[in-house]
PDB file of C-alpha atoms in Angstrom:
ATOM      1  CA  PHE A   1      -5.716 -12.403 -18.693  1.00 71.00           C
ATOM      2  CA  GLU A   2      -5.589 -15.595 -20.715  1.00 69.00           C
ATOM      3  CA  TYR A   3      -9.373 -15.732 -21.093  1.00 71.00           C
ATOM      4  CA  SER A   4      -9.380 -12.401 -22.966  1.00 72.00           C
ATOM      5  CA  LYS A   5      -7.335 -13.844 -25.849  1.00 68.00           C
ATOM      6  CA  LYS A   6     -10.380 -15.575 -27.297  1.00 67.00           C
ATOM      7  CA  PHE A   7     -11.949 -12.221 -28.172  1.00 72.00           C
ATOM      8  CA  PHE A   8      -9.152 -11.308 -30.610  1.00 75.00           C
ATOM      9  CA  PRO A   9      -7.326 -12.928 -33.541  1.00 76.00           C
ATOM     10  CA  LYS A  10      -4.717 -15.227 -32.020  1.00 74.00           C
ATOM     11  CA  GLU A  11      -1.864 -13.872 -34.142  1.00 72.00           C
ATOM     12  CA  LYS A  12      -2.553 -10.327 -32.937  1.00 72.00           C
ATOM     13  CA  VAL A  13      -2.431 -10.968 -29.189  1.00 79.00           C
ATOM     14  CA  VAL A  14       0.607 -10.528 -26.947  1.00 77.00           C
ATOM     15  CA  LYS A  15       0.266 -11.034 -23.199  1.00 74.00           C
ATOM     16  CA  THR A  16       2.483  -8.470 -21.471  1.00 70.00           C
ATOM     17  CA  GLY A  17       1.054  -8.132 -17.996  1.00 70.00           C
ATOM     18  CA  LEU A  18      -0.066  -4.859 -16.439  1.00 73.00           C
ATOM     19  CA  PRO A  19       2.550  -2.231 -15.497  1.00 72.00           C
ATOM     20  CA  VAL A  20       2.650  -1.320 -11.802  1.00 80.00           C
ATOM     21  CA  ARG A  21       4.051   1.756 -10.098  1.00 85.00           C
ATOM     22  CA  LYS A  22       7.751   1.908  -9.266  1.00 83.00           C
ATOM     23  CA  ALA A  23       6.858   2.333  -5.585  1.00 82.00           C
ATOM     24  CA  LEU A  24       5.310  -1.133  -5.643  1.00 89.00           C
ATOM     25  CA  ILE A  25       8.447  -2.626  -7.158  1.00 88.00           C
ATOM     26  CA  ASP A  26      10.534  -0.894  -4.480  1.00 86.00           C
ATOM     27  CA  GLY A  27       8.276  -2.293  -1.754  1.00 89.00           C
ATOM     28  CA  LEU A  28       9.429  -5.806  -2.595  1.00 92.00           C
ATOM     29  CA  LYS A  29      12.717  -5.003  -0.875  1.00 94.00           C
ATOM     30  CA  LEU A  30      10.969  -5.047   2.516  1.00 95.00           C
ATOM     31  CA  SER A  31      10.613  -8.235   4.514  1.00 96.00           C
ATOM     32  CA  LYS A  32       7.276  -9.126   6.094  1.00 96.00           C
ATOM     33  CA  GLU A  33       8.817  -8.501   9.524  1.00 96.00           C
ATOM     34  CA  GLN A  34      10.016  -5.030   8.522  1.00 97.00           C
ATOM     35  CA  ALA A  35       6.638  -4.118   7.035  1.00 97.00           C
ATOM     36  CA  ARG A  36       4.734  -5.226  10.118  1.00 97.00           C
ATOM     37  CA  ALA A  37       7.099  -3.345  12.398  1.00 97.00           C
ATOM     38  CA  LEU A  38       6.556  -0.157  10.390  1.00 97.00           C
ATOM     39  CA  LEU A  39       2.785  -0.614  10.697  1.00 97.00           C
ATOM     40  CA  ASN A  40       2.896  -1.626  14.387  1.00 96.00           C
ATOM     41  CA  LEU A  41       1.386  -5.023  13.609  1.00 97.00           C
ATOM     42  CA  SER A  42       2.194  -8.259  15.418  1.00 96.00           C
ATOM     43  CA  ASP A  43       3.263 -11.523  13.800  1.00 95.00           C
ATOM     44  CA  LYS A  44      -0.318 -12.878  13.810  1.00 95.00           C
ATOM     45  CA  PRO A  45      -2.021 -13.813  10.504  1.00 95.00           C
ATOM     46  CA  THR A  46      -3.013 -10.561   8.843  1.00 98.00           C
ATOM     47  CA  LEU A  47      -5.984  -9.977   6.542  1.00 98.00           C
ATOM     48  CA  LEU A  48      -6.062  -7.105   4.058  1.00 98.00           C
ATOM     49  CA  VAL A  49      -9.476  -5.786   3.025  1.00 98.00           C
ATOM     50  CA  MET A  50      -9.826  -3.329   0.162  1.00 95.00           C
ATOM     51  CA  GLY A  51     -12.612  -2.435  -2.202  1.00 83.00           C
ATOM     52  CA  GLY A  52     -10.741  -0.533  -4.876  1.00 66.00           C
ATOM     53  CA  SER A  53      -9.899   3.152  -5.047  1.00 54.00           C
ATOM     54  CA  GLN A  54     -13.351   4.273  -3.881  1.00 52.00           C
ATOM     55  CA  GLY A  55     -13.857   1.567  -1.286  1.00 57.00           C
ATOM     56  CA  ALA A  56     -16.912  -0.706  -1.296  1.00 86.00           C
ATOM     57  CA  VAL A  57     -19.783  -0.438   1.155  1.00 91.00           C
ATOM     58  CA  PHE A  58     -20.629  -4.143   0.958  1.00 94.00           C
ATOM     59  CA  LEU A  59     -17.038  -5.269   1.560  1.00 95.00           C
ATOM     60  CA  ASN A  60     -16.579  -2.735   4.339  1.00 95.00           C
ATOM     61  CA  ASN A  61     -19.607  -4.026   6.239  1.00 95.00           C
ATOM     62  CA  LEU A  62     -18.607  -7.640   5.653  1.00 96.00           C
ATOM     63  CA  ALA A  63     -15.047  -6.944   6.785  1.00 96.00           C
ATOM     64  CA  PHE A  64     -16.177  -5.446  10.070  1.00 96.00           C
ATOM     65  CA  ASP A  65     -18.229  -8.561  10.810  1.00 96.00           C
ATOM     66  CA  ILE A  66     -15.250 -10.772   9.913  1.00 97.00           C
ATOM     67  CA  PHE A  67     -12.865  -8.941  12.210  1.00 96.00           C
ATOM     68  CA  LYS A  68     -15.434  -8.889  15.017  1.00 94.00           C
ATOM     69  CA  ARG A  69     -16.189 -12.612  14.718  1.00 94.00           C
ATOM     70  CA  ALA A  70     -12.848 -14.185  13.799  1.00 91.00           C
ATOM     71  CA  GLY A  71     -10.369 -11.986  15.602  1.00 80.00           C
ATOM     72  CA  PHE A  72      -8.105 -11.575  12.590  1.00 88.00           C
ATOM     73  CA  GLN A  73      -5.407  -8.941  12.752  1.00 96.00           C
ATOM     74  CA  GLY A  74      -5.929  -6.756   9.738  1.00 97.00           C
ATOM     75  CA  VAL A  75      -5.521  -3.745   7.517  1.00 98.00           C
ATOM     76  CA  HIS A  76      -8.830  -2.331   6.273  1.00 97.00           C
ATOM     77  CA  ILE A  77      -8.728   0.278   3.515  1.00 96.00           C
ATOM     78  CA  THR A  78     -12.249   1.680   3.612  1.00 95.00           C
ATOM     79  CA  GLY A  79     -12.177   4.447   1.030  1.00 92.00           C
ATOM     80  CA  GLU A  80     -12.818   8.061   2.018  1.00 91.00           C
ATOM     81  CA  ARG A  81     -16.606   7.695   2.167  1.00 90.00           C
ATOM     82  CA  ASP A  82     -16.683   5.071   4.920  1.00 91.00           C
ATOM     83  CA  TYR A  83     -13.567   5.965   6.873  1.00 93.00           C
ATOM     84  CA  GLU A  84     -15.231   8.077   9.564  1.00 93.00           C
ATOM     85  CA  ARG A  85     -17.872   5.402  10.093  1.00 92.00           C
ATOM     86  CA  PHE A  86     -15.334   2.672  10.792  1.00 93.00           C
ATOM     87  CA  LYS A  87     -12.322   4.313  12.419  1.00 91.00           C
ATOM     88  CA  ASP A  88     -13.959   4.455  15.863  1.00 92.00           C
ATOM     89  CA  ALA A  89     -15.689   1.080  15.515  1.00 92.00           C
ATOM     90  CA  TYR A  90     -12.314  -0.642  15.262  1.00 93.00           C
ATOM     91  CA  LYS A  91     -10.787   1.038  18.311  1.00 90.00           C
ATOM     92  CA  ASN A  92     -10.617  -2.131  20.421  1.00 90.00           C
ATOM     93  CA  MET A  93      -9.622  -4.464  17.583  1.00 94.00           C
ATOM     94  CA  PRO A  94      -6.158  -5.205  16.125  1.00 96.00           C
ATOM     95  CA  VAL A  95      -7.090  -3.568  12.832  1.00 97.00           C
ATOM     96  CA  LEU A  96      -5.312  -0.706  11.090  1.00 97.00           C
ATOM     97  CA  VAL A  97      -7.983   1.409   9.373  1.00 97.00           C
ATOM     98  CA  LEU A  98      -7.053   3.686   6.481  1.00 96.00           C
ATOM     99  CA  PRO A  99      -9.160   5.751   4.067  1.00 95.00           C
ATOM    100  CA  PHE A 100      -6.534   5.116   1.397  1.00 92.00           C
ATOM    101  CA  THR A 101      -2.749   4.880   1.165  1.00 94.00           C
ATOM    102  CA  GLU A 102      -0.052   5.654  -1.375  1.00 92.00           C
ATOM    103  CA  ASN A 103       2.180   3.008   0.181  1.00 94.00           C
ATOM    104  CA  MET A 104       0.457  -0.170  -0.930  1.00 95.00           C
ATOM    105  CA  GLY A 105       3.763  -2.025  -1.188  1.00 96.00           C
ATOM    106  CA  LEU A 106       4.177  -1.768   2.571  1.00 97.00           C
ATOM    107  CA  ILE A 107       0.607  -3.000   3.091  1.00 97.00           C
ATOM    108  CA  TYR A 108       0.882  -5.943   0.712  1.00 98.00           C
ATOM    109  CA  ARG A 109       4.161  -7.036   2.249  1.00 98.00           C
ATOM    110  CA  ALA A 110       2.659  -7.048   5.763  1.00 98.00           C
ATOM    111  CA  CYS A 111      -0.428  -9.109   4.906  1.00 98.00           C
ATOM    112  CA  ASP A 112      -0.967 -12.857   4.520  1.00 98.00           C
ATOM    113  CA  LEU A 113      -4.211 -12.886   2.564  1.00 98.00           C
ATOM    114  CA  ALA A 114      -6.762 -10.470   1.175  1.00 98.00           C
ATOM    115  CA  LEU A 115     -10.486  -9.951   0.755  1.00 98.00           C
ATOM    116  CA  SER A 116     -10.999  -7.762  -2.285  1.00 97.00           C
ATOM    117  CA  ARG A 117     -12.650  -6.931  -5.567  1.00 96.00           C
ATOM    118  CA  ALA A 118     -11.085  -8.373  -8.705  1.00 95.00           C
ATOM    119  CA  GLY A 119      -9.996  -5.503 -10.905  1.00 93.00           C
ATOM    120  CA  ALA A 120      -6.988  -6.040 -13.155  1.00 92.00           C
ATOM    121  CA  SER A 121      -4.724  -3.644 -11.236  1.00 93.00           C
ATOM    122  CA  THR A 122      -5.586  -5.204  -7.891  1.00 95.00           C
ATOM    123  CA  ILE A 123      -4.833  -8.706  -9.167  1.00 96.00           C
ATOM    124  CA  ALA A 124      -1.572  -7.585 -10.775  1.00 95.00           C
ATOM    125  CA  GLU A 125      -0.429  -6.085  -7.467  1.00 96.00           C
ATOM    126  CA  LEU A 126      -1.526  -9.038  -5.332  1.00 97.00           C
ATOM    127  CA  SER A 127       0.261 -11.457  -7.655  1.00 97.00           C
ATOM    128  CA  LEU A 128       3.444  -9.390  -7.534  1.00 96.00           C
ATOM    129  CA  TYR A 129       3.506  -9.760  -3.741  1.00 97.00           C
ATOM    130  CA  GLY A 130       2.206 -13.318  -3.629  1.00 97.00           C
ATOM    131  CA  VAL A 131      -0.844 -12.379  -1.550  1.00 98.00           C
ATOM    132  CA  PRO A 132      -3.672 -14.866  -2.189  1.00 99.00           C
ATOM    133  CA  ALA A 133      -7.208 -13.554  -2.003  1.00 99.00           C
ATOM    134  CA  LEU A 134     -10.846 -14.329  -1.594  1.00 99.00           C
ATOM    135  CA  PHE A 135     -12.331 -12.304  -4.429  1.00 98.00           C
ATOM    136  CA  VAL A 136     -15.811 -10.801  -4.256  1.00 97.00           C
ATOM    137  CA  PRO A 137     -16.146  -9.421  -7.798  1.00 96.00           C
ATOM    138  CA  PHE A 138     -17.955  -6.123  -8.292  1.00 93.00           C
ATOM    139  CA  PRO A 139     -21.380  -7.334  -9.447  1.00 92.00           C
ATOM    140  CA  HIS A 140     -21.984  -4.430 -11.836  1.00 90.00           C
ATOM    141  CA  ALA A 141     -18.672  -4.551 -13.707  1.00 89.00           C
ATOM    142  CA  ILE A 142     -18.994  -4.348 -17.487  1.00 90.00           C
ATOM    143  CA  ARG A 143     -19.618  -7.825 -18.926  1.00 88.00           C
ATOM    144  CA  ASP A 144     -18.927  -9.228 -15.477  1.00 93.00           C
ATOM    145  CA  HIS A 145     -15.204  -9.013 -16.239  1.00 93.00           C
ATOM    146  CA  GLN A 146     -14.166  -8.998 -12.565  1.00 95.00           C
ATOM    147  CA  TYR A 147     -15.762 -12.397 -12.085  1.00 97.00           C
ATOM    148  CA  TYR A 148     -13.817 -13.843 -15.014  1.00 96.00           C
ATOM    149  CA  ASN A 149     -10.610 -12.202 -13.781  1.00 96.00           C
ATOM    150  CA  ALA A 150     -11.094 -13.854 -10.408  1.00 97.00           C
ATOM    151  CA  LYS A 151     -12.023 -17.221 -11.904  1.00 97.00           C
ATOM    152  CA  GLU A 152      -8.742 -17.261 -13.807  1.00 96.00           C
ATOM    153  CA  ILE A 153      -6.815 -16.798 -10.555  1.00 97.00           C
ATOM    154  CA  GLU A 154      -8.934 -19.442  -8.858  1.00 98.00           C
ATOM    155  CA  GLY A 155      -8.201 -21.757 -11.778  1.00 97.00           C
ATOM    156  CA  ILE A 156      -4.448 -21.590 -11.188  1.00 96.00           C
ATOM    157  CA  GLY A 157      -4.882 -22.071  -7.433  1.00 98.00           C
ATOM    158  CA  GLY A 158      -4.059 -18.499  -6.419  1.00 98.00           C
ATOM    159  CA  GLY A 159      -7.306 -17.599  -4.698  1.00 98.00           C
ATOM    160  CA  LEU A 160     -11.003 -18.306  -4.308  1.00 99.00           C
ATOM    161  CA  VAL A 161     -14.099 -16.566  -5.673  1.00 99.00           C
ATOM    162  CA  ILE A 162     -17.535 -15.926  -4.243  1.00 98.00           C
ATOM    163  CA  ARG A 163     -20.362 -13.916  -5.772  1.00 97.00           C
ATOM    164  CA  GLN A 164     -21.448 -10.921  -3.696  1.00 95.00           C
ATOM    165  CA  GLU A 165     -24.981 -12.280  -3.323  1.00 96.00           C
ATOM    166  CA  GLU A 166     -23.538 -15.506  -1.873  1.00 97.00           C
ATOM    167  CA  ALA A 167     -21.040 -13.837   0.462  1.00 97.00           C
ATOM    168  CA  GLU A 168     -22.685 -14.691   3.784  1.00 97.00           C
ATOM    169  CA  LEU A 169     -20.440 -14.316   6.836  1.00 98.00           C
ATOM    170  CA  ASN A 170     -20.043 -17.977   7.800  1.00 98.00           C
ATOM    171  CA  THR A 171     -19.332 -19.015   4.211  1.00 98.00           C
ATOM    172  CA  VAL A 172     -16.760 -16.259   3.789  1.00 98.00           C
ATOM    173  CA  LEU A 173     -15.024 -17.188   7.042  1.00 98.00           C
ATOM    174  CA  LYS A 174     -14.684 -20.807   5.911  1.00 98.00           C
ATOM    175  CA  LEU A 175     -13.166 -19.727   2.601  1.00 98.00           C
ATOM    176  CA  LEU A 176     -10.703 -17.383   4.309  1.00 98.00           C
ATOM    177  CA  GLU A 177      -9.679 -20.147   6.715  1.00 97.00           C
ATOM    178  CA  ASN A 178      -9.131 -22.429   3.724  1.00 98.00           C
ATOM    179  CA  ILE A 179      -6.747 -19.930   2.160  1.00 98.00           C
ATOM    180  CA  LEU A 180      -4.952 -19.286   5.436  1.00 97.00           C
ATOM    181  CA  SER A 181      -4.541 -23.007   6.165  1.00 97.00           C
ATOM    182  CA  ASN A 182      -3.006 -23.534   2.725  1.00 98.00           C
ATOM    183  CA  ARG A 183      -1.422 -20.139   2.356  1.00 98.00           C
ATOM    184  CA  GLU A 184       1.950 -21.265   1.015  1.00 98.00           C
ATOM    185  CA  GLU A 185       0.367 -23.157  -1.885  1.00 98.00           C
ATOM    186  CA  PHE A 186      -2.044 -20.321  -2.696  1.00 98.00           C
ATOM    187  CA  SER A 187       0.778 -17.772  -2.502  1.00 98.00           C
ATOM    188  CA  LYS A 188       3.037 -19.696  -4.866  1.00 98.00           C
ATOM    189  CA  ALA A 189       0.178 -20.093  -7.323  1.00 98.00           C
ATOM    190  CA  ILE A 190      -0.832 -16.431  -7.484  1.00 98.00           C
ATOM    191  CA  THR A 191       2.819 -15.415  -7.809  1.00 96.00           C
ATOM    192  CA  ARG A 192       2.994 -17.408 -11.038  1.00 94.00           C
ATOM    193  CA  PHE A 193       0.389 -15.062 -12.532  1.00 92.00           C
ATOM    194  CA  ALA A 194       2.695 -12.055 -12.147  1.00 86.00           C
ATOM    195  CA  GLU A 195       4.354 -10.891 -15.368  1.00 77.00           C
ATOM    196  CA  HIS A 196       7.851  -9.512 -14.967  1.00 77.00           C
ATOM    197  CA  ASN A 197       8.988  -6.419 -16.898  1.00 75.00           C
ATOM    198  CA  PRO A 198       5.596  -5.667 -18.501  1.00 72.00           C
ATOM    199  CA  CYS A 199       6.722  -2.209 -19.656  1.00 72.00           C
ATOM    200  CA  GLU A 200       9.628  -3.735 -21.548  1.00 76.00           C
ATOM    201  CA  LYS A 201       7.310  -6.303 -23.151  1.00 72.00           C
ATOM    202  CA  ILE A 202       4.891  -3.565 -24.224  1.00 75.00           C
ATOM    203  CA  LEU A 203       7.719  -1.460 -25.658  1.00 74.00           C
ATOM    204  CA  ASN A 204       9.179  -4.403 -27.556  1.00 74.00           C
ATOM    205  CA  SER A 205       5.773  -5.223 -29.016  1.00 78.00           C
ATOM    206  CA  LEU A 206       5.188  -1.630 -30.120  1.00 77.00           C
ATOM    207  CA  GLN A 207       8.612  -1.402 -31.726  1.00 79.00           C
ATOM    208  CA  GLU A 208       7.638  -4.155 -34.130  1.00 76.00           C
ATOM    209  CA  PHE A 209       5.180  -1.711 -35.714  1.00 73.00           C
ATOM    210  CA  LEU A 210       7.617   1.195 -36.009  1.00 76.00           C
ATOM    211  CA  PRO A 211       9.278   1.904 -39.373  1.00 75.00           C
ATOM    212  CA  ARG A 212      12.815   0.581 -39.598  1.00 72.00           C
ATOM    213  CA  ASP A 213      15.610   2.559 -41.221  1.00 63.00           C
TER     214      ASP A 213
END
């Protein structure tokens, strides 16, 4: 993230981007139509909700209210802890509920926008797929880094940010509708954050410190 450069000597900082799994790179080969067909989703606007690898109780509860009120089609990754609680609750809604998945490329490709935390890996993956997001940063992250991550994306026009304590249902719905109504612009903006070939950039930077024959 650009904001992190200020904590280090300028001449010692190289922005490389965060490496992502090969499976995520391979997922880019799918079209949105193919991804939705594989997930049995329709062509309606599709919201992805995820709270990180362990899920997030607050986001899970908020997501259920969103889907119940707004009628979004969606994919909700609850985390293992909350999966049993939500899988039956969604039975009559157009929402695919998963405890977790190894195939995030398929999920990202199928979705139009996301409601999520703002960890570095999550943002790197969303930007790779051009999925704009409403970020609800984890309020207890060290030095509030998720908030600053999200604010950087908001600053380039790739998403919006709301503090967890301010994330009331009606406010969140308005922000999601804003993103959806201007999805193309938000998508283009968050895509510009993605760094291509980060592994190569890291390797090239490290090689500068290796002894030369």
